[in-house]
Amino acid sequence: RALPTAPQDTVAVGLMARWAARSRDGDMVGGDFPGWLPGLVGRQRTLGLTDRRGECIYSASEHYRKCFIERSLRRAKHARIVVANHALVMIQAAMGGGGDDQLPAHYIFDEGHHVFEAADGAFAAHLSGRETHELRRWLIGGEGGRRGATRSADRSRGLQRRLDDLLSGEEDCQQALADVLKAARGLAGEGWRQRIEDGRPQGPVEHFLEQLRNQVYARHSGNNSPYSLEAEPRPLTPEVEEQARVLETALQRLEAPLAELRRGLARRLDDEVEALDGDSRRRIEAACRSLEFRALRQVKAWRSMLASLESETPPEFCDWFAVERLDGRDFDVGMFRHWVDPTQPFAETLLSATQGALITSATLTDGSADLEADWHAAERRTGAVHLPNPAIRAQLRSPFVYGAQTRVLLVNDVRKDDLEQVAAAYRGLFLAAGGGALGLFTAISRLRAVHAKIGGKLDAAGLPLYAQHIDGLDVSTLVEIFRDDEDSCLLGTDAVRDGVDVPGRALRLIVFDRVPWPRPDLRHKARRRLFGGRDYDDRLARLKLRQAYGRLIRRSSDRGVFVLLDPMMPSRLAGAFPEDVEVQRLGIAEAVELTRGFLTAD
């Protein structure tokens, strides 16, 4: 949308679904989208209406001229300034600028501490049930006749409907399309998850995923865990090895006609340069880009992953098998590949191609004792270390007087493994503050347990309690409600910590349940080896504490208390807080009294 108070050559671009086709949930959610709307009228009639799988037919659509996405894209191509988010920029970089769409010459990345995670998502490859099913839908379209299918799913356009008129009279292209659709039926189909669990897979992808799932389960004794399960790919079981070969052959049969179809469409642009009208040319160019970036690159990445199972994973990547779970239920199964250092492709595709990039954040450095090492770590997290010329560093002092405006308390007599004690501490602190409290958790299970124990007492005291993963609202809507009610309390995890911007008395207390050490999964272990072992863990923990603490003070009149309920916090993490702030170690009773006194003082 165009910013109403901005110059006419400035365009703000939201999460444009065509560009964000790699997003894991496929949703299009912007800052102006009311998060409560899907819950009120249903996802299919709101988020389900977006082009989540590259099904847009561009100028062939009767709505093309008034489509807000197309209008934003057209304006963005001629604007001097484009405002976007990290995910959109990363997707564009991963797509090489999207064909004839040139990448901007200059970038400003605000909240630069998110660059690493955004690059990690954009440059990854997942050979999973969800991803292969999404590609099948993109290629074949909605396969009607299945029980419980939604009307919008049945209307989902496949390649046949999107390209049919463009391939008229092109026999080679029509044959390639037929071969693509035939090979695509080997991808995971509707109901793939249940078939795998029941031991009746269909097609090479589902057979591979079934054996992969068996291997992961065999290496975990606690299969009833509510958390996702993962395992090293090697040593492979003979069943996984056999199905990987079958699947690699099946993907080769899909890749070849996809490439031929793309070449055939590209030939039309060359052979019929005088006959094609502008709309047809744009549609063909868009189809070529979609085939390349939505299908061919993905299939090639999957084949590369399967081939590495018989040799070695390239050192720049980390591969693993996983059964991903939500609330203790499997929702995806697959083989996952991420860059150990995702800023490397980010720097190669975007930073090195620009004339200049400015990366800003209040938490680029983590406050370690060694300032030079601190800056070097910041350059690694942003990709600047991969550039031929050194980055220009700048650091400005905060305008806030943190020593006078805040208190940092480390509670040393609450057992973090005893949720009764943890819940009592949260309740006492929230009541002492009179609301305006944000409770942060390192695990969803701990959040839910505390919410169940303190909700009634807070409600009786007139303090509304909201919680991520419990209330049926997205994070942005929960934060808006929290911001509007000075006496409310909010519980959340990482997404809430990073997404809260609440100035004034509406946020005057933050309670963290324990030191946010990184989860020791296989991806983190690979990065830990590359980035410095225990020092890397310390930096990540300090950064999370620093980001959480930074939510408290948003203007010069704010006051707040930051409480950590973890007596095991090592003193080397104290650098996460400003130099003029003293970390006070005390008992929970003293912490409650100090919080009450500090927040009620004139």
Coordinates of C-alpha atoms in Angstrom, one line a residue:
R1 CA 0.0 0.0 0.0
A2 CA 1.1 3.6 -0.5
L3 CA 2.0 5.4 2.7
P4 CA -0.7 8.1 3.0
T5 CA 1.7 10.7 4.5
A6 CA 4.7 9.7 2.4
P7 CA 6.0 11.2 -0.8
Q8 CA 4.6 9.7 -3.9
D9 CA 7.8 7.9 -4.7
T10 CA 7.7 5.9 -1.5
V11 CA 5.9 2.6 -1.4
A12 CA 5.5 0.3 1.6
V13 CA 5.3 -3.4 0.6
G14 CA 3.7 -5.9 2.9
L15 CA 4.1 -9.7 2.7
M16 CA 3.3 -10.2 -0.9
A17 CA 2.2 -13.8 -1.2
R18 CA 3.7 -14.3 -4.7
W19 CA 7.2 -13.3 -3.5
A20 CA 6.8 -15.1 -0.2
A21 CA 6.0 -18.5 -1.7
R22 CA 8.7 -20.2 0.4
S23 CA 7.0 -19.1 3.7
R24 CA 6.3 -22.2 5.8
D25 CA 2.7 -21.4 6.7
G26 CA 1.8 -19.7 3.4
D27 CA -0.1 -16.9 5.2
M28 CA -0.1 -13.3 4.1
V29 CA -0.2 -11.2 7.3
G30 CA 0.7 -7.5 7.4
G31 CA 0.7 -4.9 10.1
D32 CA -2.7 -3.6 9.0
F33 CA -4.4 -7.0 8.8
P34 CA -6.8 -7.6 11.8
G35 CA -5.6 -10.7 13.4
W36 CA -9.0 -11.5 14.9
L37 CA -10.7 -11.7 11.5
P38 CA -9.7 -15.3 10.6
G39 CA -11.0 -16.5 13.9
L40 CA -14.3 -14.7 13.3
V41 CA -15.2 -15.6 9.7
G42 CA -12.7 -18.5 9.0
R43 CA -9.2 -18.7 7.5
Q44 CA -10.5 -19.8 4.1
R45 CA -12.5 -16.6 3.6
T46 CA -9.6 -14.4 4.8
L47 CA -6.0 -15.8 4.6
G48 CA -7.2 -18.6 2.3
L49 CA -8.0 -16.1 -0.4
T50 CA -4.4 -15.1 -0.9
D51 CA -2.2 -16.5 -3.7
R52 CA -0.1 -18.7 -1.4
R53 CA 1.2 -21.1 -4.1
G54 CA 2.1 -19.0 -7.1
E55 CA -1.3 -19.7 -8.7
C56 CA -1.8 -16.1 -9.9
I57 CA -2.5 -15.8 -13.7
Y58 CA -1.5 -12.1 -13.8
S59 CA -3.0 -10.1 -16.6
A60 CA -5.4 -13.0 -17.6
S61 CA -7.3 -12.2 -14.4
E62 CA -10.2 -9.8 -14.6
H63 CA -9.1 -8.3 -11.3
Y64 CA -5.5 -7.6 -12.5
R65 CA -5.8 -3.9 -12.9
K66 CA -7.3 -3.3 -9.4
C67 CA -5.3 -6.0 -7.5
F68 CA -3.5 -4.2 -4.7
I69 CA -0.5 -6.6 -4.9
E70 CA 0.0 -5.8 -8.6
R71 CA -0.5 -2.1 -8.0
S72 CA 2.1 -2.2 -5.2
L73 CA 4.5 -4.1 -7.4
R74 CA 4.1 -1.7 -10.3
R75 CA 4.6 1.3 -8.0
A76 CA 7.6 -0.4 -6.2
K77 CA 9.4 -0.8 -9.5
H78 CA 9.4 3.0 -10.1
A79 CA 9.7 4.2 -6.4
R80 CA 12.8 5.7 -5.0
I81 CA 12.1 4.1 -1.6
V82 CA 10.5 0.7 -0.9
V83 CA 9.6 -0.3 2.7
A84 CA 9.5 -4.1 3.2
N85 CA 10.2 -6.7 5.8
H86 CA 13.2 -9.0 6.3
A87 CA 11.4 -12.1 4.9
L88 CA 10.4 -10.4 1.7
V89 CA 13.8 -9.0 1.0
M90 CA 15.5 -12.4 1.7
I91 CA 13.0 -14.2 -0.6
Q92 CA 13.8 -11.7 -3.4
A93 CA 17.5 -12.2 -2.8
A94 CA 17.1 -16.0 -2.9
M95 CA 15.2 -15.7 -6.1
G96 CA 18.0 -13.6 -7.6
G97 CA 15.8 -10.5 -7.8
G98 CA 12.9 -12.3 -9.6
G99 CA 14.1 -12.2 -13.2
D100 CA 13.9 -8.8 -14.7
D101 CA 13.2 -7.2 -11.3
Q102 CA 16.5 -5.6 -10.3
L103 CA 17.5 -5.6 -6.7
P104 CA 17.8 -2.2 -5.1
A105 CA 21.2 -0.5 -5.0
H106 CA 21.0 0.4 -1.3
Y107 CA 19.4 -1.2 1.7
I108 CA 18.7 -0.2 5.3
F109 CA 18.0 -3.2 7.6
D110 CA 16.4 -2.0 10.8
E111 CA 16.3 -4.6 13.6
G112 CA 19.4 -6.1 12.1
H113 CA 19.6 -8.8 14.8
H114 CA 16.9 -10.6 12.8
V115 CA 19.0 -10.8 9.6
F116 CA 20.6 -14.2 10.6
E117 CA 17.2 -15.9 11.2
A118 CA 15.6 -14.4 8.1
A119 CA 18.5 -15.6 5.9
D120 CA 18.3 -19.0 7.6
G121 CA 14.7 -19.5 6.5
A122 CA 15.1 -18.1 3.0
F123 CA 18.1 -20.1 1.9
A124 CA 17.0 -23.5 3.4
A125 CA 15.7 -26.6 1.7
H126 CA 13.1 -29.0 3.3
L127 CA 12.3 -32.3 1.7
S128 CA 9.2 -32.9 3.8
G129 CA 5.6 -34.0 3.5
R130 CA 4.3 -30.4 3.7
E131 CA 6.7 -29.0 1.2
T132 CA 6.2 -31.8 -1.4
H133 CA 2.4 -31.6 -0.9
E134 CA 2.5 -27.9 -1.5
L135 CA 4.5 -28.4 -4.7
R136 CA 2.1 -31.1 -5.9
R137 CA -0.8 -28.7 -5.4
W138 CA 1.1 -26.0 -7.3
L139 CA 1.7 -28.3 -10.2
I140 CA -1.6 -30.3 -10.3
G141 CA -4.0 -27.9 -8.6
G142 CA -6.9 -28.8 -6.4
E143 CA -7.7 -32.5 -6.6
G144 CA -11.5 -32.6 -6.1
G145 CA -13.6 -35.4 -4.9
R146 CA -11.8 -36.0 -1.6
R147 CA -13.7 -36.1 1.6
G148 CA -13.8 -32.8 3.5
A149 CA -12.2 -30.8 0.7
T150 CA -12.9 -27.1 0.9
R151 CA -14.4 -25.3 -2.1
S152 CA -11.4 -23.0 -2.4
A153 CA -9.0 -26.0 -2.4
D154 CA -10.9 -27.5 -5.3
R155 CA -10.6 -24.3 -7.2
S156 CA -6.9 -24.2 -6.7
R157 CA -5.3 -23.7 -10.1
G158 CA -2.6 -26.1 -11.3
L159 CA -0.2 -25.6 -14.2
Q160 CA -2.8 -26.9 -16.7
R161 CA -5.3 -24.2 -16.0
R162 CA -2.6 -21.4 -15.6
L163 CA -0.7 -22.2 -18.8
D164 CA -3.3 -23.9 -21.1
D165 CA -3.9 -20.9 -23.4
L166 CA -0.2 -20.0 -23.5
L167 CA 0.7 -23.5 -24.8
S168 CA -1.9 -23.6 -27.6
G169 CA -0.2 -25.1 -30.7
E170 CA 3.0 -25.8 -28.8
E171 CA 3.0 -29.7 -29.0
D172 CA 6.4 -30.0 -27.3
C173 CA 5.4 -27.9 -24.4
Q174 CA 2.0 -29.6 -24.1
Q175 CA 3.8 -33.0 -23.9
A176 CA 6.3 -31.6 -21.3
L177 CA 3.3 -30.4 -19.3
A178 CA 1.7 -33.8 -19.4
D179 CA 4.9 -35.4 -18.3
V180 CA 5.2 -32.9 -15.4
L181 CA 1.7 -33.7 -14.2
K182 CA 2.2 -37.4 -14.4
A183 CA 5.5 -37.2 -12.4
A184 CA 4.0 -34.8 -9.9
R185 CA 1.6 -37.6 -8.7
G186 CA 4.6 -39.2 -7.0
L187 CA 4.7 -36.3 -4.6
A188 CA 2.9 -36.4 -1.2
G189 CA -0.9 -36.2 -1.8
E190 CA -3.8 -35.1 0.3
G191 CA -3.9 -37.2 3.5
W192 CA -0.2 -38.1 3.3
R193 CA 0.3 -37.8 7.0
Q194 CA -2.4 -40.3 8.0
R195 CA -1.3 -42.8 5.4
I196 CA 2.3 -42.7 6.7
E197 CA 1.1 -43.2 10.2
D198 CA -1.1 -46.1 9.1
G199 CA 1.7 -47.8 7.1
R200 CA 0.0 -47.4 3.7
P201 CA 2.0 -44.8 1.8
Q202 CA 1.4 -44.0 -1.8
G203 CA 4.1 -42.9 -4.2
P204 CA 7.9 -42.6 -3.8
V205 CA 7.8 -39.5 -1.5
E206 CA 5.5 -41.0 1.0
H207 CA 7.4 -44.3 1.0
F208 CA 10.6 -42.4 1.7
L209 CA 9.0 -40.3 4.4
E210 CA 7.6 -43.5 6.1
Q211 CA 11.0 -45.1 6.4
L212 CA 12.6 -41.8 7.5
R213 CA 10.0 -41.4 10.2
N214 CA 10.7 -45.0 11.3
Q215 CA 14.4 -44.2 11.6
V216 CA 13.8 -41.1 13.7
Y217 CA 11.4 -43.0 16.0
A218 CA 13.9 -45.8 16.4
R219 CA 16.5 -43.4 17.7
H220 CA 14.3 -41.9 20.3
S221 CA 13.1 -43.7 23.4
G222 CA 10.7 -40.9 24.5
N223 CA 8.4 -40.9 21.5
N224 CA 5.6 -39.5 23.6
S225 CA 7.5 -36.2 24.0
P226 CA 5.4 -33.1 23.1
Y227 CA 8.5 -31.7 21.3
S228 CA 9.8 -32.4 17.8
L229 CA 12.1 -35.3 17.2
E230 CA 15.3 -35.2 15.2
A231 CA 18.1 -37.6 14.3
E232 CA 21.4 -37.6 12.3
P233 CA 20.9 -39.0 8.8
R234 CA 23.7 -41.4 9.2
P235 CA 24.0 -44.3 9.6
L236 CA 21.1 -44.9 7.2
T237 CA 18.9 -47.8 7.6
P238 CA 18.8 -50.0 4.5
E239 CA 15.1 -49.1 4.0
V240 CA 15.8 -45.4 4.0
E241 CA 18.7 -45.9 1.6
E242 CA 16.6 -47.9 -0.8
Q243 CA 13.7 -45.5 -0.8
A244 CA 16.1 -42.5 -1.2
R245 CA 17.4 -44.0 -4.5
V246 CA 13.8 -44.6 -5.7
L247 CA 12.8 -41.0 -4.8
E248 CA 15.9 -39.5 -6.5
T249 CA 14.9 -41.2 -9.7
A250 CA 11.3 -40.1 -9.4
L251 CA 12.4 -36.5 -8.9
Q252 CA 14.7 -36.7 -11.9
R253 CA 11.6 -37.7 -13.9
L254 CA 9.9 -34.5 -12.6
E255 CA 12.9 -32.2 -13.2
A256 CA 13.5 -33.1 -16.8
P257 CA 10.0 -32.1 -18.2
L258 CA 9.9 -29.0 -15.9
A259 CA 13.1 -27.8 -17.5
E260 CA 11.8 -28.6 -21.0
L261 CA 8.6 -26.8 -20.3
R262 CA 10.5 -23.7 -19.1
R263 CA 12.8 -23.8 -22.2
G264 CA 9.7 -24.1 -24.5
L265 CA 8.1 -21.1 -22.9
A266 CA 11.3 -19.1 -23.1
R267 CA 11.6 -20.0 -26.8
R268 CA 8.3 -18.3 -27.4
L269 CA 9.6 -15.1 -26.1
D270 CA 12.4 -15.2 -28.6
D271 CA 10.6 -16.7 -31.6
E272 CA 7.4 -14.6 -31.4
V273 CA 9.0 -11.3 -30.3
E274 CA 6.8 -9.4 -32.9
A275 CA 3.6 -11.4 -32.4
L276 CA 3.2 -11.5 -28.6
D277 CA 1.3 -8.6 -27.0
G278 CA 2.5 -7.1 -23.7
D279 CA 0.2 -9.0 -21.4
S280 CA 1.1 -12.4 -23.0
R281 CA 4.8 -11.6 -22.7
R282 CA 4.4 -10.7 -19.1
R283 CA 2.5 -13.9 -18.4
I284 CA 5.1 -16.1 -20.1
E285 CA 8.0 -14.3 -18.3
A286 CA 6.2 -14.8 -15.0
A287 CA 5.5 -18.5 -15.8
C288 CA 9.2 -19.0 -16.6
R289 CA 10.3 -17.4 -13.3
S290 CA 7.7 -19.5 -11.4
L291 CA 8.9 -22.7 -12.9
E292 CA 12.5 -21.9 -12.2
F293 CA 12.2 -20.6 -8.6
R294 CA 9.0 -22.4 -7.4
A295 CA 9.8 -25.9 -8.9
L296 CA 13.1 -26.4 -10.6
R297 CA 15.3 -25.1 -7.9
Q298 CA 13.4 -26.9 -5.2
V299 CA 13.5 -30.2 -7.0
K300 CA 17.3 -29.8 -7.7
A301 CA 17.9 -29.0 -4.0
W302 CA 16.0 -32.2 -3.0
R303 CA 18.0 -34.3 -5.4
S304 CA 21.2 -32.9 -4.1
M305 CA 20.1 -33.7 -0.5
L306 CA 19.2 -37.3 -1.5
A307 CA 22.5 -37.7 -3.3
S308 CA 24.5 -36.6 -0.3
L309 CA 23.0 -39.5 1.8
E310 CA 25.2 -41.9 -0.1
S311 CA 28.4 -39.7 0.4
E312 CA 28.9 -36.8 2.7
T313 CA 27.0 -33.6 3.5
P314 CA 28.9 -30.6 2.1
P315 CA 30.6 -28.9 5.0
E316 CA 28.7 -25.6 4.5
F317 CA 25.4 -27.4 5.2
C318 CA 23.8 -29.1 8.1
D319 CA 21.4 -32.0 7.3
W320 CA 19.0 -33.8 9.6
F321 CA 15.9 -36.0 9.7
A322 CA 13.0 -34.8 11.8
V323 CA 9.4 -35.5 12.9
E324 CA 8.0 -32.0 13.6
R325 CA 5.4 -31.9 16.3
L326 CA 2.8 -29.4 17.6
D327 CA 1.2 -30.1 20.9
G328 CA 2.6 -33.6 20.9
R329 CA 1.1 -34.5 17.4
D330 CA 3.1 -35.0 14.3
F331 CA 2.5 -32.4 11.6
D332 CA 5.5 -32.8 9.3
V333 CA 8.2 -35.4 8.5
G334 CA 11.2 -34.8 6.4
M335 CA 14.9 -34.2 5.7
F336 CA 16.0 -30.7 6.3
R337 CA 19.0 -28.8 5.0
H338 CA 20.2 -25.4 6.3
W339 CA 23.4 -23.4 5.8
V340 CA 25.6 -23.6 8.9
D341 CA 26.2 -19.9 8.2
P342 CA 23.2 -18.6 6.3
T343 CA 24.7 -15.1 6.0
Q344 CA 27.1 -16.5 3.5
P345 CA 24.5 -16.9 0.7
F346 CA 22.9 -13.7 1.9
A347 CA 26.1 -11.8 1.5
E348 CA 26.9 -13.4 -1.9
T349 CA 23.5 -12.7 -3.4
L350 CA 22.5 -9.4 -1.9
L351 CA 25.2 -7.5 0.1
S352 CA 27.9 -8.0 -2.5
A353 CA 25.6 -6.8 -5.3
T354 CA 24.6 -3.6 -3.6
Q355 CA 26.3 -0.2 -3.6
G356 CA 25.7 0.1 0.2
A357 CA 23.9 -1.5 3.1
L358 CA 23.2 -0.1 6.5
I359 CA 22.3 -2.6 9.3
T360 CA 21.1 -1.1 12.5
S361 CA 19.9 -2.6 15.9
A362 CA 20.1 -1.8 19.5
T363 CA 21.3 -5.4 20.0
L364 CA 23.8 -6.1 17.3
T365 CA 26.5 -6.4 20.0
D366 CA 25.8 -8.5 23.0
G367 CA 27.7 -6.8 25.7
S368 CA 30.6 -9.2 26.2
A369 CA 33.8 -8.0 27.9
D370 CA 35.9 -8.2 24.7
L371 CA 34.6 -5.3 22.6
E372 CA 36.5 -6.3 19.4
A373 CA 35.2 -9.9 19.7
D374 CA 31.8 -8.5 20.2
W375 CA 31.9 -6.5 17.0
H376 CA 33.4 -9.4 15.1
A377 CA 30.5 -11.6 16.2
A378 CA 28.0 -8.9 15.1
E379 CA 29.7 -8.9 11.6
R380 CA 29.3 -12.7 11.4
R381 CA 25.6 -12.5 12.3
T382 CA 25.0 -9.9 9.6
G383 CA 27.2 -11.3 6.8
A384 CA 29.5 -8.3 6.8
V385 CA 32.4 -10.7 7.5
H386 CA 32.0 -12.2 4.1
L387 CA 32.5 -9.0 2.2
P388 CA 35.9 -8.1 0.6
N389 CA 36.1 -4.7 2.4
P390 CA 35.6 -4.3 6.1
A391 CA 32.4 -2.9 7.5
I392 CA 32.2 0.7 8.9
R393 CA 31.2 0.4 12.5
A394 CA 29.3 3.0 14.5
Q395 CA 27.9 2.9 18.1
L396 CA 25.8 5.5 19.7
R397 CA 24.9 5.9 23.4
S398 CA 21.3 5.5 24.4
P399 CA 19.4 8.6 25.4
F400 CA 17.9 6.7 28.4
V401 CA 19.2 6.7 31.9
Y402 CA 18.7 3.0 32.5
G403 CA 20.2 3.0 36.0
A404 CA 17.5 5.4 37.2
Q405 CA 14.7 4.1 35.1
T406 CA 15.0 0.4 35.6
R407 CA 15.8 -2.4 38.1
V408 CA 17.3 -5.8 37.2
L409 CA 16.5 -8.5 39.7
L410 CA 17.9 -12.0 39.8
V411 CA 15.8 -14.2 42.1
N412 CA 17.9 -16.8 43.8
D413 CA 15.4 -18.8 45.9
V414 CA 12.9 -20.1 43.3
R415 CA 13.6 -23.5 41.9
K416 CA 13.1 -23.2 38.1
D417 CA 12.2 -26.9 37.8
D418 CA 9.4 -26.6 40.3
L419 CA 6.5 -25.0 38.4
E420 CA 4.5 -24.5 41.6
Q421 CA 7.2 -22.1 42.8
V422 CA 7.6 -20.5 39.4
A423 CA 3.9 -19.9 39.1
A424 CA 3.8 -18.4 42.6
A425 CA 6.7 -16.1 41.7
Y426 CA 4.9 -14.9 38.6
R427 CA 1.7 -14.3 40.5
G428 CA 3.3 -12.3 43.3
L429 CA 5.3 -10.1 40.9
F430 CA 2.3 -9.5 38.6
L431 CA 0.2 -8.5 41.6
A432 CA 2.9 -6.3 43.0
A433 CA 3.2 -4.4 39.7
G434 CA -0.6 -4.1 39.4
G435 CA -0.5 -5.4 35.8
G436 CA 1.4 -4.0 32.9
A437 CA 3.5 -7.3 33.1
L438 CA 5.0 -9.4 30.4
G439 CA 5.9 -13.0 31.3
L440 CA 8.5 -14.7 29.0
F441 CA 9.1 -18.4 28.8
T442 CA 11.6 -20.6 27.2
A443 CA 9.1 -23.5 26.6
I444 CA 5.4 -23.5 25.7
S445 CA 4.7 -26.3 28.2
R446 CA 6.0 -24.1 31.1
L447 CA 3.9 -21.2 29.8
R448 CA 0.7 -23.3 29.8
A449 CA 1.4 -24.7 33.3
V450 CA 1.9 -21.2 34.8
H451 CA -1.1 -19.8 33.0
A452 CA -3.3 -22.5 34.5
K453 CA -2.1 -21.8 38.0
I454 CA -2.2 -18.0 38.1
G455 CA -5.1 -17.1 35.8
G456 CA -7.8 -17.3 38.5
K457 CA -5.9 -15.2 41.1
L458 CA -5.1 -12.4 38.6
D459 CA -8.7 -12.3 37.4
A460 CA -10.0 -12.0 40.9
A461 CA -7.6 -9.0 41.4
G462 CA -9.0 -7.4 38.3
L463 CA -5.9 -8.0 36.1
P464 CA -6.7 -9.6 32.8
L465 CA -4.3 -12.3 31.7
Y466 CA -3.6 -13.1 28.0
A467 CA -1.3 -15.8 26.7
Q468 CA 0.3 -16.8 23.4
H469 CA -0.5 -20.4 22.4
I470 CA -3.6 -20.4 24.6
D471 CA -5.8 -17.5 23.4
G472 CA -6.9 -18.0 19.8
L473 CA -5.3 -14.8 18.6
D474 CA -2.1 -14.0 16.7
V475 CA 0.8 -12.3 18.4
S476 CA 0.3 -8.8 17.0
T477 CA -3.4 -8.8 18.2
L478 CA -2.4 -10.0 21.7
V479 CA 0.2 -7.2 21.9
E480 CA -2.4 -4.6 20.8
I481 CA -4.8 -5.7 23.5
F482 CA -2.0 -5.7 26.0
R483 CA -0.9 -2.2 25.0
D484 CA -4.5 -0.8 25.3
D485 CA -5.0 -2.0 28.8
E486 CA -2.5 -0.8 31.3
D487 CA -3.5 -3.3 33.9
S488 CA -3.4 -6.4 31.8
C489 CA -0.7 -9.2 31.8
L490 CA 0.6 -11.2 28.9
L491 CA 2.5 -14.5 28.7
G492 CA 4.5 -15.5 25.6
T493 CA 7.7 -17.0 24.1
D494 CA 10.2 -15.7 21.6
A495 CA 7.7 -14.2 19.2
V496 CA 6.2 -12.0 21.9
R497 CA 9.7 -11.0 23.2
D498 CA 10.7 -9.8 19.7
G499 CA 7.3 -8.3 18.8
V500 CA 6.5 -6.1 21.8
D501 CA 6.7 -2.3 21.4
V502 CA 4.7 -1.0 24.3
P503 CA 5.7 2.5 25.6
G504 CA 4.4 3.8 28.9
R505 CA 2.9 2.1 31.9
A506 CA 1.3 -0.6 29.8
L507 CA 4.6 -2.5 30.1
R508 CA 6.4 -1.9 33.5
L509 CA 7.5 -5.4 34.5
I510 CA 9.1 -8.2 32.5
V511 CA 9.6 -11.6 34.2
F512 CA 11.8 -14.3 32.4
D513 CA 11.4 -17.8 33.7
R514 CA 15.1 -18.8 33.2
V515 CA 18.2 -18.1 31.2
P516 CA 17.3 -18.5 27.5
W517 CA 20.0 -20.8 26.5
P518 CA 19.8 -22.0 22.9
R519 CA 18.1 -25.3 22.3
P520 CA 20.9 -27.9 21.6
D521 CA 19.4 -29.3 18.3
L522 CA 21.6 -30.6 15.5
R523 CA 21.6 -27.3 13.6
H524 CA 22.7 -25.4 16.7
K525 CA 25.5 -27.9 17.4
A526 CA 26.9 -27.4 13.9
R527 CA 26.9 -23.7 14.4
R528 CA 28.4 -24.0 17.8
R529 CA 31.4 -25.8 16.3
L530 CA 31.8 -23.1 13.7
F531 CA 31.2 -20.0 15.8
G532 CA 33.1 -20.6 19.0
G533 CA 31.6 -23.3 21.3
R534 CA 30.5 -22.1 24.7
D535 CA 31.2 -18.4 23.8
Y536 CA 28.6 -18.8 21.0
D537 CA 26.0 -20.1 23.5
D538 CA 26.8 -17.2 25.9
R539 CA 26.4 -14.6 23.1
L540 CA 23.0 -16.0 22.0
A541 CA 21.8 -16.0 25.7
R542 CA 23.1 -12.4 26.2
L543 CA 21.4 -11.2 23.1
K544 CA 18.0 -12.7 24.1
L545 CA 18.3 -11.2 27.6
R546 CA 19.3 -7.8 26.0
Q547 CA 16.4 -7.9 23.6
A548 CA 13.9 -8.7 26.3
Y549 CA 15.3 -6.0 28.7
G550 CA 15.1 -3.5 25.8
R551 CA 11.3 -3.9 25.7
L552 CA 11.0 -2.1 29.0
I553 CA 12.1 1.4 28.1
R554 CA 10.8 3.0 25.0
R555 CA 10.8 6.6 26.0
S556 CA 12.4 8.9 28.6
S557 CA 9.5 8.8 31.1
D558 CA 9.2 5.0 31.2
R559 CA 10.1 3.0 34.4
G560 CA 10.3 -0.8 34.6
V561 CA 11.6 -3.8 36.5
F562 CA 13.3 -6.8 34.8
V563 CA 13.2 -10.1 36.8
L564 CA 15.0 -13.3 36.0
L565 CA 13.8 -16.4 38.0
D566 CA 17.0 -18.4 37.5
P567 CA 19.6 -18.5 40.3
M568 CA 22.0 -20.3 37.9
M569 CA 22.6 -17.3 35.7
P570 CA 26.4 -17.0 35.4
S571 CA 27.9 -13.5 36.1
R572 CA 29.4 -13.5 32.6
L573 CA 25.9 -12.9 31.2
A574 CA 25.5 -9.6 33.1
G575 CA 26.9 -7.7 30.1
A576 CA 23.5 -8.1 28.5
F577 CA 22.4 -5.1 30.7
P578 CA 23.6 -1.5 30.5
E579 CA 26.7 -0.6 32.5
D580 CA 24.9 1.7 34.9
V581 CA 22.4 -1.0 35.9
E582 CA 23.2 -3.2 38.9
V583 CA 22.0 -6.8 38.8
Q584 CA 20.6 -7.4 42.3
R585 CA 20.5 -11.0 43.6
L586 CA 17.7 -11.5 46.1
G587 CA 14.9 -13.7 47.2
I588 CA 11.4 -13.7 45.7
A589 CA 9.8 -11.9 48.8
E590 CA 12.4 -9.1 48.5
A591 CA 11.9 -8.9 44.7
V592 CA 8.1 -8.6 45.1
E593 CA 8.5 -5.8 47.7
L594 CA 11.1 -3.9 45.6
T595 CA 9.0 -4.2 42.5
R596 CA 6.0 -2.8 44.3
G597 CA 8.0 0.1 45.8
F598 CA 9.9 1.0 42.6
L599 CA 6.8 1.0 40.3
T600 CA 4.6 3.0 42.8
A601 CA 7.3 5.6 43.6
D602 CA 6.7 9.2 42.3

